[in-house]
Amino acid sequence: MLKLERILSPLDFSEFSSKAYDYAQSLARRYHATLLVEHVVQPVFSAHPSYVYPDMVNDIYQDMRTHAAQQLEQFVKSHTPDGEQVECHVRDGAVTEAILALAESAKVDLIVMGTHGRHGFDRLMLGSVTEKVLRKARCPVLVVRRPAHDFVAPADRAEPVRLHRLLFCTDFSPHSERALEHALSLAEEYQAELTLLHVIEEIPVSSDLTTTTAEVVRQLEASIPAEGRGRATIRPRMRVGRPYQEIVRFAQETETDLIVLGVRGRGALDLALFGSTTHRVIQQAPCPVLAVHI
């Protein structure tokens, strides 16, 4: 059974990281996990370091750290139900490296972060910090972008996130198995309906739609481990077309609340694209996406 014992939520106090924090604390509550929040104080004198005095830099950084710690404490206090404990971390340095370093040293099981990507260049790059964390993190990363429909309930601090419909996308490769474990676990924890979706680019010449669909459904049902059966309502589905387009379209049509995808690996091409399907789904999905590395 999947265990999430430590969850990290990086915060920059924007509306995007605030929304991601709602997901992080909901998951921490469901899995009885320790929730860590982190704010990174970035360098301010990197351009002309020879023009400043060390004592002045130290004083400025100390003031920035103190202010950041106060902001972080106030944010957690105003966004967290009474009685729930949160570990607060303020670090210096480059944001991506600081997030990855804390995730590694604290043995984090999941990173939950918001992204500013909306359109144009921002939409393409997802926001450079999120992009880099997705590439380099050794644990799954849940990316929370602007959702097309919002199932966060601001008035309910005790349960800020409600997941009703989950979508797991598979190409039947070995890396999908670990991602399926996360999807099944989330479906069980939230009592959500889980759809298993496989997309094929075209119907084989030697077959037809009915025969191909039946075979794909059989494979999808066979992919569910014995211990996963009965844990949630599971529906197998097949689509024909470009994988990322059909995944996004299916999520829109069904008002999916969260998509779970596997990421192939850490080779040069995979790190550049996360697997093109995964990357494009994260860019265009109408809901948060959980990317699970093998």
XYZ file of C-alpha atoms in Angstrom:
294
model
C 0.000 0.000 0.000
C 1.272 3.454 -0.929
C 2.655 5.548 1.913
C 3.040 9.303 1.783
C 4.800 10.247 4.993
C 6.348 13.620 4.126
C 4.860 16.169 1.721
C 6.611 19.386 0.646
C 4.768 22.514 -0.453
C 7.048 25.324 -1.743
C 5.471 28.753 -1.219
C 6.143 32.144 -2.791
C 2.922 33.623 -1.324
C 1.314 33.964 -4.771
C -2.240 32.798 -5.475
C -0.766 29.827 -7.350
C 1.287 28.508 -4.447
C -1.608 29.253 -2.096
C -3.904 27.030 -4.157
C -1.237 24.316 -4.246
C -1.015 24.521 -0.449
C -4.696 23.581 -0.232
C -3.911 20.349 -2.077
C -0.815 19.692 -0.003
C -2.606 19.999 3.322
C -5.544 17.916 2.104
C -3.188 15.124 1.043
C -1.233 15.387 4.293
C -4.451 15.008 6.261
C -5.670 12.029 4.212
C -2.353 10.183 4.493
C -1.516 11.340 8.023
C 1.686 12.755 6.568
C 4.006 15.454 7.863
C 3.541 18.654 5.856
C 6.602 20.802 5.166
C 6.396 24.296 3.686
C 9.367 26.145 2.263
C 10.051 29.708 1.201
C 13.320 30.542 -0.531
C 15.087 33.882 -0.081
C 16.867 34.584 -3.352
C 20.227 36.376 -3.834
C 19.905 40.129 -4.461
C 23.491 41.157 -5.243
C 24.569 38.560 -7.781
C 25.035 41.077 -10.628
C 27.730 43.300 -9.049
C 29.044 41.560 -5.904
C 32.213 43.709 -5.826
C 30.171 46.865 -5.250
C 28.699 45.824 -1.909
C 30.108 45.267 1.557
C 29.857 41.822 3.216
C 28.467 43.241 6.456
C 25.769 45.121 4.543
C 24.848 41.959 2.611
C 24.644 39.937 5.811
C 22.411 42.525 7.440
C 20.098 42.653 4.436
C 19.865 38.869 4.230
C 19.147 38.622 7.929
C 16.299 41.124 7.575
C 14.977 39.201 4.541
C 15.110 35.877 6.388
C 13.350 37.326 9.405
C 10.632 38.887 7.264
C 10.228 35.671 5.240
C 9.916 33.577 8.402
C 7.230 35.918 9.714
C 5.355 35.806 6.400
C 5.553 32.027 6.290
C 4.323 31.655 9.862
C 1.426 34.036 9.216
C 0.504 32.283 5.953
C 0.404 28.869 7.606
C -1.596 30.226 10.541
C -4.238 31.781 8.280
C -4.471 28.859 5.827
C -4.321 25.844 8.160
C -7.044 24.467 10.458
C -6.332 24.793 14.156
C -4.396 21.942 15.695
C -2.576 20.825 12.551
C 1.218 20.945 12.693
C 3.309 22.216 9.786
C 7.109 22.334 9.506
C 8.260 25.738 8.230
C 11.577 26.114 6.375
C 13.218 29.318 5.123
C 16.260 28.811 2.900
C 18.656 30.989 0.904
C 19.777 30.521 -2.666
C 18.415 29.534 -6.058
C 14.780 28.474 -5.729
C 14.913 25.205 -7.681
C 18.065 23.961 -5.990
C 16.693 24.848 -2.537
C 13.446 22.958 -3.176
C 15.270 19.884 -4.462
C 17.786 19.993 -1.609
C 15.082 20.056 1.058
C 13.119 17.326 -0.716
C 16.235 15.164 -0.729
C 17.420 15.851 2.829
C 13.946 15.494 4.333
C 13.216 12.351 2.302
C 10.040 13.875 0.898
C 7.541 11.505 -0.768
C 5.680 14.164 -2.759
C 6.176 17.767 -3.854
C 3.040 19.855 -4.397
C 3.601 23.141 -6.182
C 1.744 25.758 -8.153
C 2.815 27.106 -11.519
C 2.231 30.512 -13.064
C 1.961 29.122 -16.610
C -1.119 30.600 -18.270
C -0.432 31.487 -21.903
C 2.281 32.338 -24.377
C 5.834 31.759 -23.182
C 4.744 31.144 -19.574
C 2.348 28.452 -20.743
C 5.065 26.834 -22.862
C 7.642 26.735 -20.089
C 5.252 26.113 -17.148
C 7.318 28.569 -15.148
C 11.043 27.839 -14.969
C 11.056 26.666 -11.334
C 8.255 24.142 -11.844
C 9.887 22.998 -15.074
C 13.209 22.297 -13.367
C 11.672 20.614 -10.328
C 9.671 18.311 -12.601
C 12.834 17.343 -14.443
C 15.059 16.759 -11.445
C 12.903 15.675 -8.499
C 13.338 12.077 -7.361
C 9.803 11.921 -6.003
C 6.393 12.494 -7.617
C 5.406 16.106 -8.267
C 1.820 17.383 -8.212
C 1.523 20.471 -10.411
C -1.395 22.769 -9.661
C -2.185 25.179 -12.457
C -5.235 27.325 -13.089
C -8.088 24.767 -13.178
C -10.978 25.054 -15.629
C -13.331 24.107 -12.807
C -12.492 24.719 -9.183
C -13.313 22.028 -6.643
C -11.459 23.752 -3.842
C -13.974 24.800 -1.209
C -12.621 27.970 0.453
C -15.346 27.992 3.093
C -14.398 24.533 4.317
C -10.984 24.821 5.987
C -11.298 21.298 7.339
C -11.402 19.826 3.810
C -10.179 22.396 1.273
C -9.911 19.914 -1.625
C -12.428 17.347 -2.805
C -11.490 14.866 -5.503
C -14.416 13.083 -7.150
C -13.055 12.021 -10.552
C -9.502 10.855 -11.188
C -7.936 10.007 -14.538
C -4.981 7.630 -14.894
C -3.374 7.486 -18.332
C -1.278 4.497 -19.358
C 0.681 3.278 -22.354
C 1.135 -0.167 -20.716
C 4.880 0.391 -20.262
C 6.587 -0.618 -16.976
C 6.846 2.990 -15.784
C 3.044 3.175 -15.662
C 2.792 0.627 -12.844
C 4.082 2.924 -10.107
C 1.852 5.751 -11.329
C -1.133 3.392 -11.187
C -0.318 2.650 -7.550
C -0.630 6.369 -6.782
C -3.887 6.651 -8.735
C -5.460 3.690 -6.930
C -4.360 5.006 -3.556
C -5.777 8.480 -4.216
C -9.056 6.998 -5.445
C -9.345 4.974 -2.248
C -8.444 7.863 0.066
C -10.903 10.282 -1.549
C -13.541 7.679 -2.450
C -13.224 8.925 -6.010
C -14.119 7.354 -9.327
C -11.001 6.317 -11.255
C -10.867 6.098 -15.041
C -8.058 4.122 -16.683
C -7.431 5.597 -20.125
C -5.310 4.283 -22.988
C -4.972 6.270 -26.208
C -3.923 4.693 -29.500
C -2.876 6.790 -32.476
C -4.825 4.712 -35.004
C -6.753 1.466 -35.345
C -4.528 -1.342 -36.703
C -5.260 -2.238 -40.328
C -5.838 -5.864 -39.356
C -8.498 -4.939 -36.770
C -11.575 -2.774 -36.257
C -12.747 -0.333 -33.570
C -14.885 -2.852 -31.668
C -12.183 -5.533 -31.550
C -9.436 -3.059 -30.649
C -11.533 -1.473 -27.909
C -12.319 -4.855 -26.383
C -8.621 -5.802 -26.345
C -7.579 -2.484 -24.777
C -10.264 -2.781 -22.094
C -9.037 -6.299 -21.344
C -5.465 -5.015 -20.966
C -6.589 -2.151 -18.741
C -8.531 -4.465 -16.451
C -5.597 -6.901 -16.331
C -3.244 -4.080 -15.300
C -5.088 -3.574 -12.009
C -3.222 -5.460 -9.256
C -5.235 -7.914 -7.176
C -4.891 -5.767 -4.064
C -6.247 -2.773 -6.017
C -9.512 -4.400 -7.026
C -12.467 -3.319 -4.971
C -10.661 -0.295 -3.544
C -12.495 2.136 -5.828
C -14.909 2.383 -8.730
C -12.721 1.838 -11.801
C -13.742 2.432 -15.402
C -11.530 1.401 -18.378
C -11.671 3.624 -21.466
C -9.971 3.906 -24.863
C -9.572 6.844 -27.220
C -8.099 7.156 -30.710
C -5.891 10.121 -31.646
C -2.832 11.994 -30.436
C -2.346 10.929 -26.815
C -1.931 14.341 -25.153
C -4.847 15.844 -27.074
C -7.185 12.981 -26.229
C -6.144 12.997 -22.556
C -6.807 16.728 -22.251
C -10.090 16.440 -24.171
C -11.269 13.532 -22.014
C -10.397 15.439 -18.823
C -12.374 18.448 -20.052
C -15.403 16.406 -21.093
C -15.600 14.482 -17.809
C -14.612 17.403 -15.533
C -11.743 15.362 -14.172
C -10.358 16.639 -10.877
C -6.831 15.245 -11.140
C -4.734 13.437 -13.754
C -2.041 10.883 -12.880
C 0.747 10.212 -15.380
C 3.975 8.241 -15.347
C 7.245 9.859 -16.448
C 9.522 7.564 -18.381
C 12.966 8.187 -16.921
C 16.026 10.380 -16.604
C 17.765 10.082 -19.950
C 18.651 13.234 -21.880
C 15.530 13.150 -24.051
C 13.231 12.321 -21.144
C 14.654 15.140 -19.034
C 14.185 17.558 -21.912
C 10.556 16.612 -22.565
C 9.406 14.571 -19.540
C 8.065 12.377 -22.284
C 6.313 14.737 -24.706
C 2.849 13.489 -23.752
C 3.341 14.125 -20.038
C 4.792 17.574 -20.639
C 1.980 18.676 -22.939
C -0.724 17.333 -20.653
C 0.742 19.324 -17.760
C 0.762 22.408 -19.979
C -2.813 22.105 -21.198
C -4.784 20.062 -18.665
C -7.862 21.681 -17.097
C -6.911 20.285 -13.670
C -3.839 19.444 -11.542
C -1.487 16.752 -12.819
C 0.508 14.284 -10.723
C 3.723 13.271 -12.515
C 5.199 10.056 -11.120
C 8.811 9.180 -11.962
C 9.932 5.571 -12.120
